[in-house]
Amino acid sequence: WLAAKGGLALGGFRRHGTTLLQSSFNEGHDAKGAHEGGHGAEGHEEGEGKGGGGCFSGASSVYAKGRGPIKIKDLRVGDQILAGEASTGALFFSPFIAHLHLEVATHAKFLVVKAEGTQSVLHVSQEHLVFAARAGATGASMEPLLARDLRAGDQLNRVGCDGELYQVEIASITTASLEGLYAPLTQSGTVVVDGFLCSCYADAFPTAGGLPWL
């Protein structure tokens, strides 16, 4: 498995690994973290249960070629699932390889990210990486940011009804306890979850000894 899949996983990571190392997550934001009328993970009280470890919940959905929208818990190895490239806005299908983290029955705390103009909601753990642009950064490219550093007013990439990626503004961020921890890995290293373009990775980086989660 390592020989066949490890290279694919590392290739996907390298697509935005350099950007992760260079990103400044507190740019223009204080560490206490709260905008007037909206806030990120730091502004929420700690709840009971696990923090997620860089995952999505069992209630999250992906789009599989030939199967349509399915719950993330129903993914099968080999499924071609919707992914994308944040820098170009391109969407494509990428093979699902495996889950980097899988706990079916565990309840954990997730961020509930709601966007303006849509009823779609992203349920994501604080440590997971989501492609976003800071509020007020006109024309800024989407960068992988930790979900806990997202703020109301920041921009996310969301798939529109016409199958194109659009930037939508975060309206609010709250928390909820949900069942299941799922971290799907695709060959491209990205995945569209609940309609939003996300990375397959959390706050972890390859070391000289290899990828710790492979």
Coordinates of N, CA and C in Angstrom, one line a residue:
W1 N 0.9 -1.2 0.0 CA 0.0 0.0 0.0 C 0.9 1.2 0.0
L2 N 1.9 1.2 0.8 CA 2.8 2.4 0.9 C 3.5 2.7 -0.5
A3 N 3.9 1.6 -1.1 CA 4.6 1.8 -2.4 C 3.7 2.3 -3.5
A4 N 2.4 1.8 -3.4 CA 1.5 2.2 -4.5 C 0.8 3.5 -4.2
K5 N 0.5 3.8 -2.9 CA -0.3 5.0 -2.6 C 0.5 6.1 -2.0
G6 N 1.6 5.8 -1.3 CA 2.4 6.8 -0.6 C 2.8 7.9 -1.5
G7 N 3.3 7.6 -2.7 CA 3.8 8.6 -3.6 C 2.6 9.5 -4.1
L8 N 1.5 9.0 -4.3 CA 0.3 9.8 -4.7 C -0.1 10.8 -3.6
A9 N 0.0 10.3 -2.4 CA -0.4 11.1 -1.2 C 0.6 12.3 -1.1
L10 N 1.9 11.9 -1.2 CA 2.9 12.9 -1.0 C 2.9 13.9 -2.2
G11 N 2.5 13.5 -3.4 CA 2.4 14.4 -4.5 C 1.3 15.4 -4.3
G12 N 0.2 14.9 -3.8 CA -0.9 15.8 -3.5 C -0.5 16.8 -2.4
F13 N 0.2 16.4 -1.4 CA 0.6 17.3 -0.3 C 1.6 18.4 -0.9
R14 N 2.5 18.0 -1.7 CA 3.5 18.9 -2.2 C 2.8 20.0 -3.1
R15 N 1.6 19.8 -3.6 CA 0.9 20.8 -4.4 C 0.7 22.1 -3.6
H16 N 0.4 21.9 -2.3 CA 0.3 23.1 -1.5 C 1.0 23.1 -0.2
G17 N 2.0 22.1 0.0 CA 2.8 22.1 1.2 C 3.7 23.3 1.4
T18 N 4.3 23.8 0.3 CA 5.1 25.0 0.4 C 4.3 26.2 0.9
T19 N 3.1 26.3 0.3 CA 2.2 27.4 0.7 C 1.8 27.3 2.2
L20 N 1.6 26.1 2.7 CA 1.3 26.0 4.1 C 2.4 26.5 5.0
L21 N 3.6 26.2 4.6 CA 4.8 26.6 5.4 C 4.9 28.1 5.4
Q22 N 4.5 28.7 4.3 CA 4.7 30.2 4.1 C 3.6 31.0 4.6
S23 N 2.4 30.4 4.9 CA 1.2 31.1 5.2 C 1.3 31.7 6.6
S24 N 0.9 32.9 6.8 CA 0.8 33.5 8.1 C -0.6 33.6 8.5
F25 N -1.0 32.8 9.5 CA -2.4 32.6 9.9 C -2.9 33.7 10.7
N26 N -2.0 34.6 11.3 CA -2.5 35.6 12.1 C -2.4 37.0 11.5
E27 N -2.2 37.0 10.2 CA -2.1 38.3 9.4 C -3.3 39.1 9.5
G28 N -3.2 40.3 10.1 CA -4.4 41.1 10.1 C -5.4 40.7 11.2
H29 N -5.0 39.7 12.0 CA -6.0 39.3 13.0 C -5.2 39.1 14.3
D30 N -5.9 39.5 15.4 CA -5.2 39.3 16.7 C -5.4 37.8 17.2
A31 N -4.6 37.4 18.1 CA -4.6 36.0 18.5 C -5.9 35.7 19.3
K32 N -6.5 36.6 19.9 CA -7.7 36.4 20.7 C -8.9 36.0 19.7
G33 N -8.8 36.5 18.6 CA -9.7 36.0 17.5 C -11.1 36.3 17.5
A34 N -11.6 37.6 17.4 CA -13.0 37.7 17.2 C -13.3 39.0 16.5
H35 N -14.0 38.9 15.4 CA -14.5 40.0 14.7 C -15.8 40.5 15.3
E36 N -16.2 41.7 15.1 CA -17.5 42.1 15.6 C -18.6 41.4 14.8
G37 N -19.4 40.7 15.5 CA -20.5 40.0 14.8 C -20.1 38.6 14.3
G38 N -18.9 38.2 14.5 CA -18.5 36.8 14.1 C -17.2 36.5 14.6
H39 N -16.8 35.2 14.7 CA -15.5 34.8 15.2 C -15.2 33.5 14.8
G40 N -13.9 33.1 15.0 CA -13.4 31.8 14.7 C -13.3 30.9 15.9
A41 N -12.5 29.9 15.8 CA -12.5 28.8 16.8 C -12.1 29.3 18.1
E42 N -11.1 30.3 18.2 CA -10.6 30.8 19.4 C -11.7 31.5 20.2
G43 N -12.7 32.0 19.6 CA -13.7 32.7 20.3 C -14.8 31.8 20.9
H44 N -14.7 30.5 20.7 CA -15.6 29.5 21.2 C -15.1 28.9 22.4
E45 N -16.0 28.6 23.3 CA -15.6 27.8 24.5 C -15.3 26.4 24.1
E46 N -14.4 25.8 24.8 CA -14.0 24.4 24.6 C -15.2 23.5 25.0
G47 N -15.6 22.6 24.1 CA -16.6 21.7 24.5 C -16.0 20.3 24.9
E48 N -16.9 19.4 25.2 CA -16.5 18.1 25.6 C -16.2 17.3 24.3
G49 N -15.4 16.2 24.5 CA -15.1 15.3 23.3 C -13.9 15.7 22.6
K50 N -13.5 14.9 21.6 CA -12.3 15.2 20.8 C -12.4 16.4 19.9
G51 N -11.3 16.9 19.5 CA -11.3 18.1 18.7 C -11.4 17.8 17.2
G52 N -11.3 16.5 16.8 CA -11.4 16.1 15.4 C -10.1 15.7 14.8
G53 N -9.0 16.2 15.2 CA -7.7 15.7 14.6 C -7.5 16.0 13.1
G54 N -8.3 16.9 12.5 CA -8.2 17.2 11.1 C -9.1 16.4 10.3
C55 N -10.4 16.5 10.6 CA -11.4 15.6 9.9 C -12.7 16.3 9.6
F56 N -13.6 15.6 8.9 CA -14.9 16.0 8.7 C -15.8 15.0 9.4
S57 N -17.1 15.4 9.6 CA -18.0 14.5 10.4 C -18.7 13.5 9.4
G58 N -19.4 12.6 10.0 CA -20.1 11.6 9.3 C -21.3 12.2 8.5
A59 N -21.7 13.4 8.9 CA -22.8 14.0 8.3 C -22.4 14.8 7.0
S60 N -21.1 14.9 6.8 CA -20.6 15.7 5.6 C -20.8 14.9 4.4
S61 N -20.9 15.6 3.2 CA -21.2 15.0 2.0 C -20.1 15.3 0.9
V62 N -19.9 14.3 0.0 CA -19.0 14.5 -1.1 C -19.8 14.2 -2.4
Y63 N -19.2 14.5 -3.5 CA -19.9 14.1 -4.8 C -19.0 13.1 -5.5
A64 N -19.6 11.9 -5.7 CA -18.9 10.8 -6.4 C -19.4 10.6 -7.8
K65 N -18.5 10.5 -8.8 CA -18.8 10.3 -10.2 C -19.6 9.0 -10.3
G66 N -20.8 9.1 -10.9 CA -21.7 7.9 -11.1 C -22.5 7.5 -9.9
R67 N -22.3 8.2 -8.8 CA -23.1 7.9 -7.6 C -23.8 9.2 -7.1
G68 N -23.3 10.3 -7.5 CA -23.9 11.6 -7.1 C -23.5 12.0 -5.7
P69 N -24.3 12.9 -5.0 CA -23.9 13.3 -3.6 C -24.1 12.1 -2.7
I70 N -23.0 11.8 -1.9 CA -23.1 10.7 -0.9 C -22.5 11.2 0.4
K71 N -22.9 10.6 1.5 CA -22.3 10.9 2.8 C -20.8 10.4 2.8
I72 N -20.0 11.1 3.4 CA -18.6 10.8 3.4 C -18.3 9.4 4.0
K73 N -19.2 9.0 4.9 CA -19.1 7.7 5.5 C -19.3 6.5 4.5
D74 N -20.0 6.9 3.4 CA -20.3 5.8 2.4 C -19.3 5.7 1.3
L75 N -18.2 6.5 1.4 CA -17.1 6.4 0.3 C -16.5 5.0 0.2
R76 N -16.2 4.6 -1.0 CA -15.6 3.4 -1.3 C -14.2 3.6 -2.0
V77 N -13.2 2.9 -1.6 CA -11.9 3.0 -2.3 C -12.1 2.9 -3.8
G78 N -11.5 3.8 -4.5 CA -11.6 3.8 -6.0 C -12.7 4.8 -6.5
D79 N -13.6 5.2 -5.6 CA -14.6 6.2 -6.0 C -13.9 7.4 -6.6
Q80 N -14.4 8.0 -7.7 CA -13.9 9.2 -8.2 C -14.7 10.3 -7.6
I81 N -14.1 11.2 -6.8 CA -14.8 12.2 -6.1 C -14.4 13.6 -6.5
L82 N -15.3 14.5 -6.4 CA -15.1 15.9 -6.9 C -14.0 16.5 -6.0
A83 N -13.0 17.1 -6.7 CA -11.9 17.8 -6.1 C -11.6 19.1 -6.9
G84 N -10.6 19.8 -6.6 CA -10.3 21.0 -7.4 C -9.0 21.6 -7.1
E85 N -8.6 22.6 -7.9 CA -7.4 23.3 -7.7 C -7.7 24.8 -7.4
A86 N -7.3 25.2 -6.2 CA -7.7 26.5 -5.7 C -7.0 27.6 -6.5
S87 N -5.8 27.4 -7.0 CA -5.1 28.5 -7.7 C -5.7 28.8 -9.1
T88 N -6.4 27.8 -9.7 CA -6.9 28.0 -11.0 C -8.5 28.0 -11.0
G89 N -9.1 27.5 -10.0 CA -10.5 27.4 -9.9 C -11.1 26.2 -10.7
A90 N -10.1 25.3 -11.1 CA -10.6 24.1 -11.9 C -11.2 23.1 -11.0
L91 N -12.2 22.4 -11.5 CA -12.8 21.2 -10.8 C -12.6 20.0 -11.6
F92 N -12.4 18.9 -10.9 CA -12.2 17.6 -11.6 C -12.4 16.5 -10.6
F93 N -12.5 15.2 -11.1 CA -12.7 14.1 -10.2 C -11.3 13.5 -9.9
S94 N -11.1 13.0 -8.7 CA -9.9 12.4 -8.3 C -10.2 11.2 -7.5
P95 N -9.4 10.1 -7.7 CA -9.6 8.8 -7.0 C -9.5 8.9 -5.4
F96 N -10.5 8.4 -4.7 CA -10.4 8.2 -3.3 C -9.5 7.1 -3.0
I97 N -8.4 7.3 -2.2 CA -7.4 6.3 -1.9 C -7.8 5.6 -0.5
A98 N -8.0 6.4 0.5 CA -8.2 5.8 1.8 C -8.6 7.0 2.8
H99 N -8.9 6.7 4.0 CA -9.1 7.7 5.0 C -7.8 7.8 5.8
L100 N -7.3 9.0 6.0 CA -6.1 9.2 6.8 C -6.5 9.1 8.3
H101 N -7.7 9.3 8.6 CA -8.2 9.2 10.0 C -9.7 8.7 9.9
L102 N -10.0 7.7 10.7 CA -11.3 7.1 10.6 C -11.8 6.6 12.0
E103 N -12.8 7.2 12.5 CA -13.4 6.8 13.8 C -14.9 7.0 13.6
V104 N -15.6 5.9 13.3 CA -17.0 5.9 12.9 C -17.9 6.3 14.1
A105 N -17.6 5.8 15.3 CA -18.6 6.0 16.4 C -18.2 7.1 17.3
T106 N -17.1 7.8 17.1 CA -16.6 8.8 18.0 C -17.4 10.1 17.8
H107 N -17.8 10.8 18.9 CA -18.4 12.1 18.9 C -17.3 13.1 19.1
A108 N -17.2 14.2 18.3 CA -16.2 15.2 18.4 C -16.8 16.6 18.1
K109 N -16.0 17.6 18.5 CA -16.4 19.0 18.3 C -16.0 19.4 16.9
F110 N -16.9 20.0 16.2 CA -16.6 20.5 14.8 C -17.0 22.0 14.7
L111 N -16.3 22.7 13.9 CA -16.8 24.0 13.5 C -17.9 23.9 12.5
V112 N -18.9 24.7 12.7 CA -20.0 24.8 11.7 C -19.9 26.1 11.0
V113 N -19.4 26.0 9.7 CA -19.1 27.2 8.9 C -20.3 27.5 8.0
K114 N -21.0 28.6 8.1 CA -22.1 29.0 7.2 C -21.6 30.1 6.3
A115 N -22.0 30.1 5.1 CA -21.7 31.1 4.1 C -22.9 31.9 3.7
E116 N -22.6 33.1 3.2 CA -23.6 34.0 2.8 C -24.3 33.5 1.5
G117 N -25.6 33.7 1.4 CA -26.2 33.3 0.1 C -26.4 31.9 -0.2
T118 N -26.2 31.0 0.8 CA -26.3 29.6 0.6 C -26.7 28.9 1.9
Q119 N -27.5 27.8 1.7 CA -27.8 27.0 2.9 C -26.8 25.9 3.2
S120 N -25.8 25.8 2.4 CA -24.8 24.8 2.6 C -23.9 25.2 3.8
V121 N -23.6 24.1 4.6 CA -22.8 24.3 5.8 C -21.6 23.4 5.8
L122 N -20.5 23.8 6.2 CA -19.3 23.0 6.2 C -19.0 22.6 7.7
H123 N -19.0 21.3 8.0 CA -18.6 20.8 9.3 C -17.2 20.3 9.2
V124 N -16.3 20.9 10.0 CA -14.9 20.6 9.8 C -14.2 20.8 11.2
S125 N -13.2 20.0 11.5 CA -12.5 20.1 12.7 C -11.5 21.3 12.6
Q126 N -11.1 21.8 13.8 CA -10.3 23.0 13.9 C -9.0 22.9 13.2
E127 N -8.4 21.6 13.2 CA -7.1 21.4 12.6 C -7.0 21.2 11.1
H128 N -8.2 21.1 10.5 CA -8.2 20.8 9.1 C -7.9 22.0 8.3
L129 N -7.4 21.8 7.0 CA -7.0 22.9 6.2 C -8.1 23.1 5.1
V130 N -8.5 24.4 5.0 CA -9.6 24.8 4.1 C -9.0 25.9 3.2
F131 N -9.3 25.9 2.0 CA -8.8 27.0 1.1 C -9.7 28.2 1.3
A132 N -9.0 29.3 1.6 CA -9.7 30.6 2.0 C -8.9 31.8 1.6
A133 N -9.5 33.0 1.5 CA -8.9 34.2 1.4 C -9.4 35.2 2.5
R134 N -8.5 36.0 3.0 CA -8.9 36.8 4.1 C -9.9 37.9 3.7
A135 N -10.7 38.3 4.6 CA -11.7 39.3 4.4 C -11.0 40.6 3.9
G136 N -11.6 41.2 2.9 CA -11.0 42.5 2.4 C -9.8 42.4 1.5
A137 N -9.3 41.2 1.3 CA -8.2 41.0 0.5 C -8.6 40.8 -1.0
T138 N -9.0 41.9 -1.6 CA -9.5 41.9 -3.0 C -8.5 41.3 -4.0
G139 N -9.0 40.3 -4.7 CA -8.2 39.6 -5.7 C -7.2 38.6 -5.1
A140 N -7.2 38.4 -3.8 CA -6.2 37.5 -3.2 C -6.5 36.1 -3.6
S141 N -5.5 35.3 -3.8 CA -5.6 33.9 -4.1 C -6.0 33.1 -2.9
M142 N -6.6 32.0 -3.1 CA -7.0 31.1 -2.1 C -5.8 30.4 -1.5
E143 N -5.7 30.4 -0.2 CA -4.6 29.7 0.4 C -5.1 28.7 1.5
P144 N -4.4 27.6 1.7 CA -4.9 26.6 2.7 C -4.7 27.2 4.1
L145 N -5.8 27.4 4.9 CA -5.7 27.9 6.2 C -6.3 26.9 7.2
L146 N -5.8 26.9 8.4 CA -6.4 26.1 9.4 C -7.9 26.6 9.7
A147 N -8.8 25.6 9.8 CA -10.2 26.0 10.0 C -10.4 26.9 11.2
R148 N -9.6 26.6 12.3 CA -9.7 27.4 13.5 C -9.3 28.9 13.3
D149 N -8.6 29.2 12.2 CA -8.2 30.6 12.0 C -9.2 31.3 11.0
L150 N -10.2 30.6 10.6 CA -11.2 31.3 9.7 C -12.0 32.3 10.5
R151 N -12.4 33.4 9.9 CA -13.2 34.4 10.5 C -14.4 34.7 9.6
A152 N -15.5 35.3 10.3 CA -16.6 35.8 9.5 C -16.1 36.9 8.6
G153 N -16.5 36.8 7.3 CA -16.0 37.8 6.3 C -14.9 37.2 5.4
D154 N -14.2 36.2 5.9 CA -13.3 35.5 5.0 C -14.0 34.9 3.8
Q155 N -13.3 34.6 2.7 CA -13.9 34.0 1.5 C -13.5 32.5 1.4
L156 N -14.5 31.7 1.0 CA -14.2 30.3 0.7 C -14.5 30.0 -0.7
N157 N -14.0 28.9 -1.2 CA -14.4 28.4 -2.6 C -15.5 27.5 -2.5
R158 N -16.6 27.8 -3.2 CA -17.8 26.9 -3.2 C -18.2 26.6 -4.6
V159 N -18.7 25.3 -4.8 CA -19.2 24.9 -6.1 C -20.6 25.5 -6.3
G160 N -20.8 26.2 -7.4 CA -22.1 26.8 -7.8 C -22.9 25.8 -8.5
C161 N -24.2 26.2 -8.8 CA -25.1 25.3 -9.5 C -24.7 25.0 -10.9
D162 N -23.8 25.9 -11.5 CA -23.4 25.6 -12.8 C -22.1 24.8 -12.9
G163 N -21.6 24.3 -11.7 CA -20.4 23.5 -11.7 C -19.1 24.3 -11.7
E164 N -19.2 25.6 -11.4 CA -18.0 26.4 -11.3 C -17.7 26.7 -9.8
L165 N -16.4 27.1 -9.6 CA -16.0 27.5 -8.2 C -16.2 29.0 -8.1
Y166 N -16.9 29.4 -7.0 CA -17.1 30.8 -6.7 C -16.6 31.1 -5.3
Q167 N -16.2 32.4 -5.1 CA -15.9 32.8 -3.7 C -17.1 33.3 -3.0
V168 N -17.3 32.7 -1.8 CA -18.5 33.1 -1.0 C -17.9 33.5 0.4
E169 N -18.6 34.5 1.0 CA -18.2 35.0 2.3 C -18.7 34.2 3.4
I170 N -17.9 34.0 4.4 CA -18.3 33.3 5.6 C -19.3 34.2 6.4
A171 N -20.5 33.7 6.7 CA -21.4 34.5 7.5 C -21.3 34.3 9.0
S172 N -21.0 33.1 9.4 CA -20.9 32.8 10.9 C -20.1 31.5 11.1
I173 N -19.5 31.4 12.2 CA -18.8 30.1 12.6 C -19.3 29.8 14.1
T174 N -19.8 28.6 14.2 CA -20.2 28.1 15.5 C -19.6 26.7 15.7
T175 N -20.0 26.0 16.8 CA -19.5 24.7 17.0 C -20.7 23.7 17.3
A176 N -20.4 22.5 17.0 CA -21.4 21.4 17.3 C -20.7 20.1 17.6
S177 N -21.3 19.3 18.4 CA -20.8 17.9 18.6 C -21.5 17.0 17.6
L178 N -20.7 16.3 16.8 CA -21.2 15.4 15.8 C -20.5 14.1 15.8
E179 N -21.1 13.1 15.2 CA -20.6 11.7 15.2 C -19.7 11.4 14.0
G180 N -18.6 10.8 14.2 CA -17.8 10.3 13.2 C -16.6 11.2 12.9
L181 N -15.4 10.7 12.6 CA -14.2 11.4 12.2 C -13.7 10.8 10.9
Y182 N -13.8 11.5 9.8 CA -13.4 11.0 8.5 C -12.4 12.0 7.9
A183 N -11.3 11.5 7.4 CA -10.3 12.3 6.7 C -10.0 11.7 5.3
P184 N -10.8 11.9 4.3 CA -10.6 11.3 3.0 C -9.4 11.8 2.3
L185 N -8.6 10.9 1.7 CA -7.4 11.2 0.9 C -7.7 10.9 -0.5
T186 N -7.5 11.9 -1.4 CA -7.6 11.7 -2.8 C -6.2 11.9 -3.5
Q187 N -6.1 11.4 -4.7 CA -4.8 11.5 -5.4 C -4.4 12.9 -5.6
S188 N -5.3 13.8 -5.7 CA -5.0 15.3 -6.0 C -4.6 16.0 -4.7
G189 N -5.0 15.4 -3.5 CA -4.8 16.1 -2.3 C -5.8 17.1 -1.9
T190 N -6.9 17.2 -2.7 CA -8.0 18.1 -2.4 C -9.3 17.4 -2.5
V191 N -10.3 18.0 -1.9 CA -11.7 17.3 -1.9 C -12.7 18.4 -1.7
V192 N -13.8 18.3 -2.4 CA -15.0 19.2 -2.2 C -15.9 18.5 -1.2
V193 N -16.0 19.1 0.0 CA -16.9 18.6 1.0 C -18.0 19.6 1.3
D194 N -19.2 19.1 1.4 CA -20.4 20.0 1.6 C -20.4 21.1 0.6
G195 N -19.8 20.9 -0.6 CA -19.8 22.0 -1.6 C -18.6 22.9 -1.5
F196 N -17.7 22.8 -0.5 CA -16.6 23.7 -0.3 C -15.3 23.0 -0.6
L197 N -14.4 23.7 -1.3 CA -13.1 23.1 -1.6 C -12.2 23.1 -0.4
C198 N -11.7 21.9 0.0 CA -10.9 21.7 1.1 C -9.6 20.9 0.8
S199 N -8.6 21.0 1.6 CA -7.4 20.2 1.5 C -7.8 18.8 2.1
C200 N -7.0 17.8 1.7 CA -7.2 16.5 2.4 C -6.4 16.4 3.7
Y201 N -5.6 17.5 4.0 CA -4.6 17.4 5.1 C -5.0 18.3 6.2
A202 N -4.4 18.0 7.4 CA -4.5 18.8 8.6 C -3.2 19.5 8.9
D203 N -3.0 19.9 10.1 CA -1.8 20.7 10.4 C -0.7 19.7 10.8
A204 N -0.2 19.0 9.7 CA 0.9 18.1 9.8 C 1.8 18.2 8.6
F205 N 3.1 18.0 8.8 CA 4.0 18.2 7.6 C 4.9 17.0 7.5
P206 N 5.3 16.7 6.3 CA 6.2 15.5 6.1 C 7.5 15.8 6.8
T207 N 8.2 14.8 7.3 CA 9.5 14.9 7.9 C 10.5 14.1 7.1
A208 N 11.7 14.1 7.6 CA 12.8 13.3 6.9 C 12.5 11.9 6.9
G209 N 11.7 11.4 8.0 CA 11.4 10.1 8.2 C 10.2 9.6 7.4
G210 N 9.6 10.5 6.6 CA 8.4 10.2 5.9 C 7.2 10.8 6.4
L211 N 6.0 10.4 5.9 CA 4.7 10.9 6.4 C 4.3 10.1 7.6
P212 N 4.1 10.8 8.7 CA 3.8 10.1 10.0 C 2.4 9.4 9.9
W213 N 1.5 9.8 9.0 CA 0.2 9.2 9.0 C 0.1 8.1 8.0
L214 N 1.2 7.7 7.3 CA 1.1 6.7 6.3 C 1.7 5.4 6.9

